[in-house]
Amino acid sequence: MLAELGLAILWMAASLAGLQLIAGSFSLTKDGDGLGAIVRPVAIVQGVLVALAFASLIMLFVETDLSVKLVADNSHSAKPLIYKIAGTWGNHEGSMLLWVTVMGLAGGIVAAVERRLPERTMMATLAGQAFVSLGFYAFLLFASNPFQRLSPAPQEGNGLNPLLQDPGLAFHPPTLYLGYVGLSIAFSFAIGALVTREVGPAFARAMRPWVLGAWIFLTLGITAGSYWAYYMLGWGGWWFWDPVENASLMPWLAATALLHSVSVLAARNALRAWTVMLGVVAFSMSMIGTFLVRSGILTSVHAFAVDPRRGGFILALLAINIGAALVLFALRAGTVTEGERFEVTSREASLVFNNVMLSCILGIVLLGTLYPLVTEAMGVKVSVGPPYFTPMSAVFAVPMLVVLAIGPMLRWRHDRFARVRAVLAMPLGVTIVAAVGFALGGVRSPMALLALSLAPGLGVASLLPLRGRHLARAPLSLWGMVVAHVGIAVALFGMGADAAFTQQRLLAASVGQSTQLGPWRITLASIEPVAGPNWTALEADLSASYAGGAPVHLHPQSRTFWAPPQTTSVSALHTVWNGQLYTVLGEETHDASSAATPTGRWQLRLWWKPFVPMIWLGGILVALGGLLAMVSRVRQDLKRRSVRTRSRERKA
Amino acid sequence: MIRAAVCALALVAAPVVALADDTMPPAPYAYRQLDDPVKEAKAQKLMETLRCLVCQSQSIADSDAPIAGDMRNQVRLRINAGEDPEAIRQWLIQRYGDYVSYAPRVTASTWPLFAVPGGLIVVAAAVMRRRLAKRKNA
Amino acid sequence: MSNEVNPAKAPRWTLWLPLALFLGFVVLVAAGLMHPRDTDIDSQMIGKPLPAFSLRAASDGRDGLSTSDFRQGKPHLLNIFASWCVPCGVEAPVLAQLQRQGAIIDGIAIRDHKADLNAFLAKNGNPYQKIGADDVSAVQLAIGSSGVPETFVIDGKGIIRYQHIGDIRYEEIPMMMQKLKDAES
């Protein structure tokens, strides 16, 4: 019953989205004024209904209703509750329902709270949001119905891959989704503003919290995904420029640029058309990324079943959505005036530089990700990987980081470089000292040296905007910027340290054997079998002592699952203040002459990775900076609103 | 990113590649480093940029597939014998095509990969110039 | 992505640039969707001589294999296989059929134990003239093969003429025989 109810609610929500589109569009015409009144309520109800539909799908998963095909295919009655819930979005249909749910809720919230923009722009924005949603509703209802029944119902579900039953992997996809879909609001605002040509500070202020919010989730999602790849894959890699990774990076790059240009627009009423363009691009990148991951068009083994029909559907969807937005942009952007002017040495100019560099990096990531498709059309197979992406993005990232150190110190509109020159001596000095120090210390890789010397200077420079201020009274938004920029420096240092200082030891060790790895003395104390709920494992007891200190114990496992039968390595990590010890237990080695003769020696893979956790610590700081900025902006907005209401009351 | 989830699933769902596995012990240098740390570092750097042929989206430096182990063995043996890393890359490209190397070369079909970033620099410079050259009339 | 910052001053056509780039993307991926990706990795060694190798005998019943075995003037099939590979067992009767039609078949067993291979041959038949053991996939890598089973056509001068990826099906027998015939000239 619940499945039919969920489907009915979903249909109702879809019809309301249609109504929202029609009413919103008509209200923009001369005689459609009266229709405008229903658009906001419709948007709110649409959001509530689609959330109910999603809630009923979650309920079906919680109850493990095996007569629903999706549940039977992806769940199992004996799964822990948390993975039953996570199973809701751990598949194609459920994740698309999550997508429209977030879109519907975001649209509903905008309709409920946003009162600053001219009503015509709001109508156009909500119509735009409904237009994009409708496509996804159609996709759900016609090509991937999550509520489809299965008859007869099977005795038991197929279950979820045990490897995916990891708290991290359960919540990493929805975090990214919140980011992807949050950007749809920026997209709709951009559409609304293009339709009514109302691009200004009010538009920027309305858009900013949404961009910030989406960007925080994207940052967290990418950081978390990188860390899970790092510990799950068992080889210590944290970023490989894989198409799936790039698909999440591209919206982040666009959102980061948008975040900064929106600040210029809000503060200085400049960069109007550019900001609108980025609003369109950011969500387009979300859709393109999702398409690339789902369609299986690129060589990246991925989590969802490849179905060319679905790929075609999503492609048609994004061709319509993005194509329409870009046509609108081409027709209207010429009439959106440029806005205020500014000079080379001004905060705006450095933000423009940041935007241009981020866009270039985005261009390169997109090009490199898609290029194998281009050559395949010519009949040649190529691979584009880290040796291309890393230096190519550094070409643009390094100048951007240099400007990042200077920009926040400059004043809006116009400034003299002489004013900040003295202050900048300190970060410059730190950078030079770090460069010389690390070069003499034996760092040979140019990329690593660049990262390791830029990062400390950047860290110092990021703190400089706080100088001379009463720290407790500095605005929260300033703190947000400082924390986020320090986070970039911290992550950069971690990346450089990984490339420069990582030490690896592969060995076949017998019990009792010791090895030295950097400052660590590591002994294989024992190998014991252990059993889990649906697996058995061999577990090593590694005793590791840092520089002769008291030993710590790490327990990497070689784990064998029964259904489906597979063996995986479960790494064990130990974090100290200056790095992470990373250990993996492989298989027992065998004598070359016969498989039946074990040697009593076990493959161990050990890494000492100095300062590597700074990569993810940096990511968390960046997200935290975003959160501070968002809290500050929302508080400001609320204050402004209450002032406005009060003054209106006084007038009345 | 989602690669962890992804590889995990690939293990379950890949019916094409991993139909069965051999029981042979890994090649001598599949899981063993070269004694000379300089040579090992060279080998490691090269292995990180070579594509594992059966696992689609991993380098041979971080794959447990047997053929990746055999490729590591080849790379380490050749480096140990004094061969230049780029010569080894060429040797593999001669056999498997450019697909095997994550470092694209400039060829008739890949030149845009290198021309576009150059073009982006020019465009970026032009945009910055046009945007900022008007300070006098502000 | 246009780097359009100043539309008021920019030429009109630049505003259409993002749309043009996006349409290019749509065409590209639409073409990609319509032609499903071919996951085979073709050897680039076609037309080149077999690399020099000399492999010890992989099984009890057959000699080992070396490059010189392919320079005897007659084309051979070189089958890359293994006892642990399921499609290789499926392919075995097809190879037997090819042998009955006159094909000379040599084998290279990848990462295989002698006992396992003996059992495999006893069960599935042994169409091979010689079988070399490649314990670390060295020859496999040298000829640009990326999996098992694969079958190469080698002409009488030891030049690689054709690569077949995956198991040979019954309906492909005439095609393979034709390839062998082509390799005679």
PDB file of N, CA and C in Angstrom, chain B residues 89-135:
ATOM      1  N   ARG B  89      58.289   3.040 -20.479  1.00  0.00           N
ATOM      2  CA  ARG B  89      56.967   3.524 -20.865  1.00  0.00           C
ATOM      3  C   ARG B  89      56.767   3.335 -22.373  1.00  0.00           C
ATOM      4  N   GLN B  90      57.795   3.709 -23.142  1.00  0.00           N
ATOM      5  CA  GLN B  90      57.703   3.554 -24.600  1.00  0.00           C
ATOM      6  C   GLN B  90      57.510   2.084 -24.984  1.00  0.00           C
ATOM      7  N   TRP B  91      58.254   1.224 -24.304  1.00  0.00           N
ATOM      8  CA  TRP B  91      58.150  -0.214 -24.573  1.00  0.00           C
ATOM      9  C   TRP B  91      56.708  -0.680 -24.404  1.00  0.00           C
ATOM     10  N   LEU B  92      56.070  -0.213 -23.326  1.00  0.00           N
ATOM     11  CA  LEU B  92      54.683  -0.617 -23.073  1.00  0.00           C
ATOM     12  C   LEU B  92      53.729   0.015 -24.074  1.00  0.00           C
ATOM     13  N   ILE B  93      53.994   1.280 -24.432  1.00  0.00           N
ATOM     14  CA  ILE B  93      53.117   1.958 -25.395  1.00  0.00           C
ATOM     15  C   ILE B  93      53.190   1.243 -26.744  1.00  0.00           C
ATOM     16  N   GLN B  94      54.388   0.755 -27.106  1.00  0.00           N
ATOM     17  CA  GLN B  94      54.525   0.012 -28.357  1.00  0.00           C
ATOM     18  C   GLN B  94      53.658  -1.240 -28.357  1.00  0.00           C
ATOM     19  N   ARG B  95      53.384  -1.762 -27.170  1.00  0.00           N
ATOM     20  CA  ARG B  95      52.592  -2.988 -27.093  1.00  0.00           C
ATOM     21  C   ARG B  95      51.103  -2.751 -26.892  1.00  0.00           C
ATOM     22  N   TYR B  96      50.768  -1.757 -26.071  1.00  0.00           N
ATOM     23  CA  TYR B  96      49.361  -1.564 -25.712  1.00  0.00           C
ATOM     24  C   TYR B  96      48.787  -0.244 -26.215  1.00  0.00           C
ATOM     25  N   GLY B  97      49.605   0.561 -26.847  1.00  0.00           N
ATOM     26  CA  GLY B  97      49.115   1.861 -27.275  1.00  0.00           C
ATOM     27  C   GLY B  97      49.154   2.865 -26.135  1.00  0.00           C
ATOM     28  N   ASP B  98      48.734   4.096 -26.429  1.00  0.00           N
ATOM     29  CA  ASP B  98      48.808   5.168 -25.431  1.00  0.00           C
ATOM     30  C   ASP B  98      47.912   4.913 -24.238  1.00  0.00           C
ATOM     31  N   TYR B  99      46.981   3.988 -24.385  1.00  0.00           N
ATOM     32  CA  TYR B  99      46.029   3.703 -23.315  1.00  0.00           C
ATOM     33  C   TYR B  99      46.746   3.314 -22.025  1.00  0.00           C
ATOM     34  N   VAL B 100      47.895   2.664 -22.141  1.00  0.00           N
ATOM     35  CA  VAL B 100      48.559   2.111 -20.968  1.00  0.00           C
ATOM     36  C   VAL B 100      49.235   3.187 -20.120  1.00  0.00           C
ATOM     37  N   SER B 101      49.456   4.359 -20.715  1.00  0.00           N
ATOM     38  CA  SER B 101      50.165   5.406 -19.983  1.00  0.00           C
ATOM     39  C   SER B 101      49.216   6.524 -19.585  1.00  0.00           C
ATOM     40  N   TYR B 102      49.262   6.915 -18.322  1.00  0.00           N
ATOM     41  CA  TYR B 102      48.419   8.015 -17.842  1.00  0.00           C
ATOM     42  C   TYR B 102      48.999   9.374 -18.215  1.00  0.00           C
ATOM     43  N   ALA B 103      50.218   9.376 -18.750  1.00  0.00           N
ATOM     44  CA  ALA B 103      50.836  10.634 -19.159  1.00  0.00           C
ATOM     45  C   ALA B 103      50.693  10.770 -20.668  1.00  0.00           C
ATOM     46  N   PRO B 104      49.692  11.534 -21.141  1.00  0.00           N
ATOM     47  CA  PRO B 104      49.486  11.624 -22.579  1.00  0.00           C
ATOM     48  C   PRO B 104      50.689  12.274 -23.275  1.00  0.00           C
ATOM     49  N   ARG B 105      51.012  11.751 -24.493  1.00  0.00           N
ATOM     50  CA  ARG B 105      52.076  12.366 -25.285  1.00  0.00           C
ATOM     51  C   ARG B 105      51.427  13.344 -26.249  1.00  0.00           C
ATOM     52  N   VAL B 106      52.227  14.227 -26.814  1.00  0.00           N
ATOM     53  CA  VAL B 106      51.704  15.101 -27.855  1.00  0.00           C
ATOM     54  C   VAL B 106      51.721  14.318 -29.161  1.00  0.00           C
ATOM     55  N   THR B 107      50.542  13.997 -29.680  1.00  0.00           N
ATOM     56  CA  THR B 107      50.448  13.288 -30.953  1.00  0.00           C
ATOM     57  C   THR B 107      49.404  13.983 -31.805  1.00  0.00           C
ATOM     58  N   ALA B 108      49.196  13.447 -33.005  1.00  0.00           N
ATOM     59  CA  ALA B 108      48.211  14.048 -33.906  1.00  0.00           C
ATOM     60  C   ALA B 108      46.832  14.080 -33.256  1.00  0.00           C
ATOM     61  N   SER B 109      46.553  13.108 -32.389  1.00  0.00           N
ATOM     62  CA  SER B 109      45.209  13.082 -31.808  1.00  0.00           C
ATOM     63  C   SER B 109      45.147  13.707 -30.417  1.00  0.00           C
ATOM     64  N   THR B 110      46.273  14.052 -29.824  1.00  0.00           N
ATOM     65  CA  THR B 110      46.199  14.598 -28.461  1.00  0.00           C
ATOM     66  C   THR B 110      46.681  16.038 -28.353  1.00  0.00           C
ATOM     67  N   TRP B 111      47.105  16.645 -29.462  1.00  0.00           N
ATOM     68  CA  TRP B 111      47.652  17.994 -29.310  1.00  0.00           C
ATOM     69  C   TRP B 111      46.693  18.999 -28.662  1.00  0.00           C
ATOM     70  N   PRO B 112      45.339  18.876 -28.874  1.00  0.00           N
ATOM     71  CA  PRO B 112      44.488  19.877 -28.217  1.00  0.00           C
ATOM     72  C   PRO B 112      44.598  19.859 -26.692  1.00  0.00           C
ATOM     73  N   LEU B 113      44.933  18.689 -26.140  1.00  0.00           N
ATOM     74  CA  LEU B 113      45.099  18.616 -24.686  1.00  0.00           C
ATOM     75  C   LEU B 113      46.132  19.617 -24.201  1.00  0.00           C
ATOM     76  N   PHE B 114      47.099  19.901 -25.068  1.00  0.00           N
ATOM     77  CA  PHE B 114      48.169  20.805 -24.660  1.00  0.00           C
ATOM     78  C   PHE B 114      47.972  22.202 -25.227  1.00  0.00           C
ATOM     79  N   ALA B 115      47.256  22.271 -26.351  1.00  0.00           N
ATOM     80  CA  ALA B 115      47.023  23.582 -26.951  1.00  0.00           C
ATOM     81  C   ALA B 115      45.974  24.364 -26.164  1.00  0.00           C
ATOM     82  N   VAL B 116      44.945  23.660 -25.669  1.00  0.00           N
ATOM     83  CA  VAL B 116      43.860  24.365 -24.983  1.00  0.00           C
ATOM     84  C   VAL B 116      44.349  25.106 -23.731  1.00  0.00           C
ATOM     85  N   PRO B 117      45.166  24.465 -22.864  1.00  0.00           N
ATOM     86  CA  PRO B 117      45.655  25.236 -21.718  1.00  0.00           C
ATOM     87  C   PRO B 117      46.419  26.482 -22.141  1.00  0.00           C
ATOM     88  N   GLY B 118      47.214  26.374 -23.207  1.00  0.00           N
ATOM     89  CA  GLY B 118      47.910  27.553 -23.724  1.00  0.00           C
ATOM     90  C   GLY B 118      46.908  28.610 -24.147  1.00  0.00           C
ATOM     91  N   GLY B 119      45.866  28.169 -24.864  1.00  0.00           N
ATOM     92  CA  GLY B 119      44.825  29.093 -25.283  1.00  0.00           C
ATOM     93  C   GLY B 119      44.138  29.739 -24.090  1.00  0.00           C
ATOM     94  N   LEU B 120      43.921  28.932 -23.046  1.00  0.00           N
ATOM     95  CA  LEU B 120      43.266  29.465 -21.843  1.00  0.00           C
ATOM     96  C   LEU B 120      44.108  30.569 -21.221  1.00  0.00           C
ATOM     97  N   ILE B 121      45.439  30.390 -21.234  1.00  0.00           N
ATOM     98  CA  ILE B 121      46.305  31.419 -20.667  1.00  0.00           C
ATOM     99  C   ILE B 121      46.120  32.719 -21.451  1.00  0.00           C
ATOM    100  N   VAL B 122      46.090  32.601 -22.786  1.00  0.00           N
ATOM    101  CA  VAL B 122      45.935  33.791 -23.629  1.00  0.00           C
ATOM    102  C   VAL B 122      44.587  34.461 -23.339  1.00  0.00           C
ATOM    103  N   VAL B 123      43.522  33.634 -23.312  1.00  0.00           N
ATOM    104  CA  VAL B 123      42.191  34.198 -23.065  1.00  0.00           C
ATOM    105  C   VAL B 123      42.142  34.856 -21.689  1.00  0.00           C
ATOM    106  N   ALA B 124      42.705  34.159 -20.685  1.00  0.00           N
ATOM    107  CA  ALA B 124      42.687  34.698 -19.328  1.00  0.00           C
ATOM    108  C   ALA B 124      43.415  36.036 -19.295  1.00  0.00           C
ATOM    109  N   ALA B 125      44.568  36.101 -19.955  1.00  0.00           N
ATOM    110  CA  ALA B 125      45.327  37.343 -19.966  1.00  0.00           C
ATOM    111  C   ALA B 125      44.508  38.442 -20.652  1.00  0.00           C
ATOM    112  N   ALA B 126      43.856  38.091 -21.770  1.00  0.00           N
ATOM    113  CA  ALA B 126      43.069  39.086 -22.494  1.00  0.00           C
ATOM    114  C   ALA B 126      41.918  39.598 -21.632  1.00  0.00           C
ATOM    115  N   VAL B 127      41.232  38.671 -20.957  1.00  0.00           N
ATOM    116  CA  VAL B 127      40.102  39.069 -20.120  1.00  0.00           C
ATOM    117  C   VAL B 127      40.568  40.000 -19.005  1.00  0.00           C
ATOM    118  N   MET B 128      41.667  39.599 -18.342  1.00  0.00           N
ATOM    119  CA  MET B 128      42.166  40.417 -17.240  1.00  0.00           C
ATOM    120  C   MET B 128      42.543  41.812 -17.754  1.00  0.00           C
ATOM    121  N   ARG B 129      43.181  41.847 -18.925  1.00  0.00           N
ATOM    122  CA  ARG B 129      43.639  43.112 -19.477  1.00  0.00           C
ATOM    123  C   ARG B 129      42.460  44.017 -19.783  1.00  0.00           C
ATOM    124  N   ARG B 130      41.468  43.435 -20.472  1.00  0.00           N
ATOM    125  CA  ARG B 130      40.352  44.267 -20.879  1.00  0.00           C
ATOM    126  C   ARG B 130      39.579  44.765 -19.670  1.00  0.00           C
ATOM    127  N   ARG B 131      39.458  43.865 -18.715  1.00  0.00           N
ATOM    128  CA  ARG B 131      38.691  44.205 -17.525  1.00  0.00           C
ATOM    129  C   ARG B 131      39.390  45.291 -16.707  1.00  0.00           C
ATOM    130  N   LEU B 132      40.718  45.233 -16.692  1.00  0.00           N
ATOM    131  CA  LEU B 132      41.449  46.091 -15.765  1.00  0.00           C
ATOM    132  C   LEU B 132      42.111  47.282 -16.408  1.00  0.00           C
ATOM    133  N   ALA B 133      42.159  47.308 -17.737  1.00  0.00           N
ATOM    134  CA  ALA B 133      42.902  48.388 -18.386  1.00  0.00           C
ATOM    135  C   ALA B 133      42.151  49.710 -18.341  1.00  0.00           C
ATOM    136  N   LYS B 134      40.900  49.688 -17.849  1.00  0.00           N
ATOM    137  CA  LYS B 134      40.093  50.903 -17.927  1.00  0.00           C
ATOM    138  C   LYS B 134      40.140  51.737 -16.658  1.00  0.00           C
ATOM    139  N   ARG B 135      41.188  51.532 -15.879  1.00  0.00           N
ATOM    140  CA  ARG B 135      41.196  52.218 -14.571  1.00  0.00           C
ATOM    141  C   ARG B 135      41.158  53.736 -14.729  1.00  0.00           C
TER     142      ARG B 135
END
